[in-house]
Coordinates of C-alpha atoms in Angstrom, one line a residue:
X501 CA 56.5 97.6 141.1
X502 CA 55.2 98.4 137.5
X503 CA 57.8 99.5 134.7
X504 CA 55.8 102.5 134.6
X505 CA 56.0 103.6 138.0
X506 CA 59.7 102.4 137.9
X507 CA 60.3 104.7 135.2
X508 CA 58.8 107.7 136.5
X509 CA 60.8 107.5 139.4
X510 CA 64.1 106.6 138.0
X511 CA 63.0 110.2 135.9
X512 CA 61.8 112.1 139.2
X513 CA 65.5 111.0 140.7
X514 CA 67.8 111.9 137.7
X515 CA 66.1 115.3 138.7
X516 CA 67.3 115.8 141.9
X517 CA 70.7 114.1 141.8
X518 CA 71.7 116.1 138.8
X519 CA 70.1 119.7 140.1
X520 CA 70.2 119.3 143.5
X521 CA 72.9 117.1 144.3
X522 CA 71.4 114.0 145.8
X523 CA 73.4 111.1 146.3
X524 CA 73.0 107.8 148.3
X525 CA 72.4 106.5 150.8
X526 CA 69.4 109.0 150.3
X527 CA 68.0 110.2 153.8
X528 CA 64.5 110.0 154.4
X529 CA 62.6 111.7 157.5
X530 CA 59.5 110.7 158.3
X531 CA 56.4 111.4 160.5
X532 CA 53.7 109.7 162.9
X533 CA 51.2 109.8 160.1
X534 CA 53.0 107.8 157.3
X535 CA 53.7 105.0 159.7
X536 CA 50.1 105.0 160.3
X537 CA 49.3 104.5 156.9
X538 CA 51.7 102.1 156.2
X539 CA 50.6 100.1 159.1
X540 CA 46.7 100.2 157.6
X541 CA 48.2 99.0 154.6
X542 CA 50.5 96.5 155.6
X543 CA 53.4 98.1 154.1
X544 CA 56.9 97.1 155.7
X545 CA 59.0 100.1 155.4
X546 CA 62.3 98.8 156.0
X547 CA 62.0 96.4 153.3
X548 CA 59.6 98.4 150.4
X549 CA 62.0 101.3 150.3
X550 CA 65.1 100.2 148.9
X551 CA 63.6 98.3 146.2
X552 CA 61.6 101.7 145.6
X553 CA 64.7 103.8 145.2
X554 CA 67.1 100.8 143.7
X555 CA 69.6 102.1 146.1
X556 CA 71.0 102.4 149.7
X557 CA 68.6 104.6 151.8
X558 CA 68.5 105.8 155.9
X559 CA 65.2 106.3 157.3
X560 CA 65.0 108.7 160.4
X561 CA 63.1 111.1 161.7
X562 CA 63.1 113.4 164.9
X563 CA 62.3 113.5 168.9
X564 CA 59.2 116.3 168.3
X565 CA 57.9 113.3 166.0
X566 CA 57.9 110.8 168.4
X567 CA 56.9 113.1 171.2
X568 CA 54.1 113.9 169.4
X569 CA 52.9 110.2 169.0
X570 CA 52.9 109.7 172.7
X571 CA 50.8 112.4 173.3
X572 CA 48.6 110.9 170.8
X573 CA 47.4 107.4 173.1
X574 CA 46.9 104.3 171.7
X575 CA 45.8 104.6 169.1
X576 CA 48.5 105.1 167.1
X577 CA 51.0 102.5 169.5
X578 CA 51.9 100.7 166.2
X579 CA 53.0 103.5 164.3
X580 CA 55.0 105.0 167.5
X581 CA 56.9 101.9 167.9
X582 CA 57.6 101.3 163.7
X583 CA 59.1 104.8 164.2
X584 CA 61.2 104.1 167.2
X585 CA 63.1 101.8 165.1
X586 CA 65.1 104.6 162.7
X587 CA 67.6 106.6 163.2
X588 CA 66.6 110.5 165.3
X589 CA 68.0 113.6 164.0
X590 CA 68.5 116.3 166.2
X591 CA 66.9 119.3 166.1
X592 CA 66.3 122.9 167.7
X593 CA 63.6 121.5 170.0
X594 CA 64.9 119.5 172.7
X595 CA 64.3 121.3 175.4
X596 CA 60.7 122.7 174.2
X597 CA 59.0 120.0 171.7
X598 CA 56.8 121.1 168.7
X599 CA 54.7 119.4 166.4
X600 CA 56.1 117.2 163.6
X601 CA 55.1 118.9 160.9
X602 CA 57.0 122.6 162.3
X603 CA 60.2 120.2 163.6
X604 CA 60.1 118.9 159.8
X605 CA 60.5 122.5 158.4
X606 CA 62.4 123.7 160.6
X607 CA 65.2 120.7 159.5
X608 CA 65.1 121.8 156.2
X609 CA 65.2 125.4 156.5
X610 CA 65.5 127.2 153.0
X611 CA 67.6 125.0 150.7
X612 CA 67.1 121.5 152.2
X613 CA 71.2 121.5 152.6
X614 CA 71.0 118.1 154.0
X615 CA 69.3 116.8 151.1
X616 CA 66.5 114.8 152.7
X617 CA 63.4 113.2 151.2
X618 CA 60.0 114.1 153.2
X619 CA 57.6 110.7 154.0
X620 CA 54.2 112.3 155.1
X621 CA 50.3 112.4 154.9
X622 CA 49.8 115.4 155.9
X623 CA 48.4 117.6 153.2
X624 CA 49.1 121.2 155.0
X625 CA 52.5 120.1 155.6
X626 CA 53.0 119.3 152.0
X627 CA 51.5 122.2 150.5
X628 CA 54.2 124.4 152.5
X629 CA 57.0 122.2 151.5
X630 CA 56.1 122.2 148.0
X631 CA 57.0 126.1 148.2
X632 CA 60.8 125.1 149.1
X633 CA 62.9 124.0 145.7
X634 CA 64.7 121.2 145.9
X635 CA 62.3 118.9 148.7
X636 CA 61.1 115.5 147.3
X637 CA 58.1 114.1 148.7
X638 CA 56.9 110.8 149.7
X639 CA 53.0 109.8 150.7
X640 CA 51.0 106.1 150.4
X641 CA 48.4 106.3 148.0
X642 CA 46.3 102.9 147.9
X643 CA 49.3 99.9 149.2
X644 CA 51.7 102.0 147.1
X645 CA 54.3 104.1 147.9
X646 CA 54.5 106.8 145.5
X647 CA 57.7 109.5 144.4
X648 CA 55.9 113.1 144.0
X649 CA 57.0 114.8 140.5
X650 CA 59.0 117.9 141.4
X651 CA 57.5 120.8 142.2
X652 CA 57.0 124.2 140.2
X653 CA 59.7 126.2 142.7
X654 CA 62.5 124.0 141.9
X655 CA 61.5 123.4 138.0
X656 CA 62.0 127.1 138.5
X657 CA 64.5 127.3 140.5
X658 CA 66.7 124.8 137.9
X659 CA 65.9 127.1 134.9
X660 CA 66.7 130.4 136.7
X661 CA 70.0 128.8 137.2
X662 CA 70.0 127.3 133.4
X663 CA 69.7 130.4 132.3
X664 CA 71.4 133.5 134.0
X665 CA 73.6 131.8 136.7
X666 CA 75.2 128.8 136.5
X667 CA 75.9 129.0 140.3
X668 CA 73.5 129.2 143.1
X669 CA 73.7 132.5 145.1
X670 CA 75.0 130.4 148.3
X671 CA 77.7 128.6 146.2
X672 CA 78.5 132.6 145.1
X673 CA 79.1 134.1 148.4
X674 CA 81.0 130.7 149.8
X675 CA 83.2 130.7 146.5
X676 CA 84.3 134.8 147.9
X677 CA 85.0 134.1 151.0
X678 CA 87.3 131.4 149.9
X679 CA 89.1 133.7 147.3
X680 CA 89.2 136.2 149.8
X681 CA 90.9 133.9 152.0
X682 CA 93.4 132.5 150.0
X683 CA 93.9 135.8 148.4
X684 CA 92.9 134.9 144.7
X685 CA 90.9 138.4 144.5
X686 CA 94.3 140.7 144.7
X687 CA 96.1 138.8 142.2
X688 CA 93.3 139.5 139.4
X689 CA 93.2 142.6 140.3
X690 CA 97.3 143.5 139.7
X691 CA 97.1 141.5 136.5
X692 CA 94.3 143.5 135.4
X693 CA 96.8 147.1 135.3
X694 CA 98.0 147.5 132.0
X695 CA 101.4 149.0 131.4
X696 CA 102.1 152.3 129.4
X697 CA 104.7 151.3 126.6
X698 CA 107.5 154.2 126.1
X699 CA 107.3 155.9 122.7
X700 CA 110.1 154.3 120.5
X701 CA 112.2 155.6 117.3
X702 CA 110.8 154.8 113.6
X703 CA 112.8 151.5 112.1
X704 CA 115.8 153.0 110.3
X705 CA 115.6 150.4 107.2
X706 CA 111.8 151.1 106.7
X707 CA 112.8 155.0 106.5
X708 CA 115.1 154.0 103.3
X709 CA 114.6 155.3 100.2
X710 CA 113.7 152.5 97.9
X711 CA 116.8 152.0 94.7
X712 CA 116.2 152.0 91.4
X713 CA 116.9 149.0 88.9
X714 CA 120.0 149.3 86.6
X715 CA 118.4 148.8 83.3
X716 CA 117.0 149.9 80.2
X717 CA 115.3 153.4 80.9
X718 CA 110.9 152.6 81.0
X719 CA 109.2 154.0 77.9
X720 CA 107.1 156.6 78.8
X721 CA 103.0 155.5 78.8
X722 CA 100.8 156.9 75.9
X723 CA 98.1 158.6 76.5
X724 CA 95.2 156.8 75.0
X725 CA 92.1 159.3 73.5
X726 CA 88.7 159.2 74.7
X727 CA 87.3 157.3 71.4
X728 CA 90.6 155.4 70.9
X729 CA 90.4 151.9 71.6
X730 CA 93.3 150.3 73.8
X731 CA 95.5 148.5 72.6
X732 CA 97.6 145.4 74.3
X733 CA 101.6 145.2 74.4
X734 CA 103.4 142.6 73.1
X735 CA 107.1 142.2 74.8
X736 CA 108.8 140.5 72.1
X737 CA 112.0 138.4 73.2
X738 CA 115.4 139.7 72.4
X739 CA 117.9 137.8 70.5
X740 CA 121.0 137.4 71.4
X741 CA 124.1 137.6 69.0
X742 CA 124.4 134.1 66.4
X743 CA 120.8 133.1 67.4
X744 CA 118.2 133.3 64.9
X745 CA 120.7 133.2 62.0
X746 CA 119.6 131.3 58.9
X747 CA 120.6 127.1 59.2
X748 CA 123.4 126.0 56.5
X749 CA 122.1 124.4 53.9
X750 CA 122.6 123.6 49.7
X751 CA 123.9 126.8 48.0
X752 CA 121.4 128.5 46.0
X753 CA 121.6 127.9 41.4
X754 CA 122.6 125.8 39.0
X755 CA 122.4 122.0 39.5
X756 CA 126.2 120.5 39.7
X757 CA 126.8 118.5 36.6
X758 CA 125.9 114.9 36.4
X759 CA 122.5 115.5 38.3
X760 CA 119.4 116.5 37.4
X761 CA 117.2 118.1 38.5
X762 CA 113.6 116.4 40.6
X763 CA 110.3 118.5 41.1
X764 CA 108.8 117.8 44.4
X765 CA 105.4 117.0 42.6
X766 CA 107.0 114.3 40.8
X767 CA 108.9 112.7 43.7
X768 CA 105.8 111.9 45.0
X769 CA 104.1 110.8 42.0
X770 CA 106.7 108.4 42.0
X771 CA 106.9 107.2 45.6
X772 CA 102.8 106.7 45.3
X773 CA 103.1 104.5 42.1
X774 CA 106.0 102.7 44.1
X775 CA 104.2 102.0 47.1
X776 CA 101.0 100.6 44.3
X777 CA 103.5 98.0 42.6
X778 CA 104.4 96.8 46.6
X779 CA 100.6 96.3 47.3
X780 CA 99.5 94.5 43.9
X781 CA 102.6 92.1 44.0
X782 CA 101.3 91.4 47.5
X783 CA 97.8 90.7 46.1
X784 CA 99.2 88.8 43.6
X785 CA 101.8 86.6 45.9
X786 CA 98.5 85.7 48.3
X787 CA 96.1 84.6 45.1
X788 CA 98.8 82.3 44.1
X789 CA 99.3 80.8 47.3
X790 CA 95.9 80.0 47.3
X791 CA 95.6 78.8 44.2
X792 CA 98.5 76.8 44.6
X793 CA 96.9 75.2 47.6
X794 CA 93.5 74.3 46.0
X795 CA 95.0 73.0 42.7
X796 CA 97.2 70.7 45.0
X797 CA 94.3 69.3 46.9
X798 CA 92.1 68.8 43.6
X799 CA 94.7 66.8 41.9
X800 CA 94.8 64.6 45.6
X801 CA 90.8 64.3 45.8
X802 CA 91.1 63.6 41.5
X803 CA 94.0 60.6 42.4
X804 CA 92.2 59.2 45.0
X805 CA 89.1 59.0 43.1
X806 CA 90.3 57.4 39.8
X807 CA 92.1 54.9 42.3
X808 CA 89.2 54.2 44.2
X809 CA 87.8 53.4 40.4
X810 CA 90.3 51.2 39.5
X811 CA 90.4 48.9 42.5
X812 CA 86.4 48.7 42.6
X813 CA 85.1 48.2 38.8

């Protein structure tokens, strides 16, 4: 089988197992006619269809089907013995045969509750099963079997329930009956009765009237004129007694005999030209040094060479 085809019906069976509830084995009923095809085409059922469905599958089909092959001659012999080999349903027509393609609907009434998978060539037959949601079909088209895509009754049928009811109308009614037995239906209906609540007494502390600070008694507000601009309040902090009193410090007049008297200006007149003498007898201390150093090695380089003169005339 092709990936292509592979896909599509991997696709076509996500579909039904998801809406429709499909599981495996999946159960397949089919007719005289597909056997007859298959035959033609040398297709070997039994073996083709599992590999087709990449699961477990059951292929049967009914007593009206194989009834009707009988009746049918020899020609199609093969066909009525590859069909003898399934499993047979039963069905409604025991007693009084009818032809396959009636026994077929009849099996799968409105829904296809038994969730079966139809294998046919007949076209009328398919035409009124493509009107039932929820029926996949199977047909032989040249050596291949081949998944139909679903029809347009169940796309419809899956987006009705998308959309407005999440629940299928025969889920609805069999989901009643079991409340109904159980009793669920009563309960929801005594928790829906609301009770009337008894008219209490106002809270006594929230009826209180509220108590005034002890305190200093509010200024009244100023009215503020029409061209007046406003102005802001500024709460000034109170001091308490023996704050805010003046630090002690040197009694005001005279200057006390034996010292005399500094102006500020000249203080620091005097601390500047300090701090100059520091920094130039630095200066000067660093300049030696160096000096020092360089006069010591020109007296060494001035020794070696009269030496050097002395030994080598």
């Amino acid at each position: 089988m092709k990936i292509k085809r592979q896909k599509q019906v991997k696709k076509t069976l996500s579909f039904y197992k998801y809406n429709f509830n499909f599981r495996e084995p999946f159960q397949i009923l089919i007719d005289g006619t597909f056997c007859q095809a298959a035959l033609k085409n040398k297709i070997q059922i039994k073996e083709q269809m599992p590999k087709y469905f990449m699961g477990e599958v059951q292929l049967c089909t009914t007593n009206c089907a194989l009834k009707e092959l009988e009746t049918l001659g020899k020609e199609l012999y093969g066909a009525k013995i590859i069909l003898q080999r399934y499993q047979v349903r039963k069905c409604a027509h025991f007693k009084n045969p009818v032809s396959a393609s009636q026994c077929l609907l009849s099996m799968l009434e409105d829904t296809n509750p038994h969730h079966y998978f139809i294998a046919t060539q007949d076209h009328t037959l398919t035409t009124s099963l493509k009107k039932i949601p929820g029926v996949p079909l199977l047909y032989i088209i040249l050596n291949t079997i081949v998944l139909d895509k679903p029809s347009q009754p169940s796309l419809e049928h899956v987006q009705a329930v998308q959309l407005g009811e999440l629940v299928t109308p025969s889920q609805q009614q069999s989901l009643r009956s079991m409340k109904e037995e159980q009793g669920i239906v009563a309960q929801k209906a005594r928790r829906g009765i609301k009770r009337k609540r008894k008219p209490h007494n106002p809270n006594p502390l929230s009826c209180l009237k509220k108590k005034k600070k002890k305190g200093m008694p509010t200024p009244p507000l100023q009215k503020s004129e029409p061209g007046q601009k406003k102005s802001r309040s500024r709460h000034k902090k109170r001091r308490t007694d023996g704050v805010g009193d003046a630090l002690p410090g040197p009694a005001a007049g005279p200057n006390p005999p034996g010292t005399q008297h500094r102006d500020p200006k000249t203080k620091k007149g005097e601390l500047r030209r300090r701090g100059g003498i520091r920094r130039l007898s630095a200066i000067r201390m660093i300049k030696y040094y160096f000096f020092k150093k360089w006069t010591v090695t020109h007296k060494v380089s001035r020794v070696c060479l009269h030496d050097e003169l002395h030994l080598h005339p």
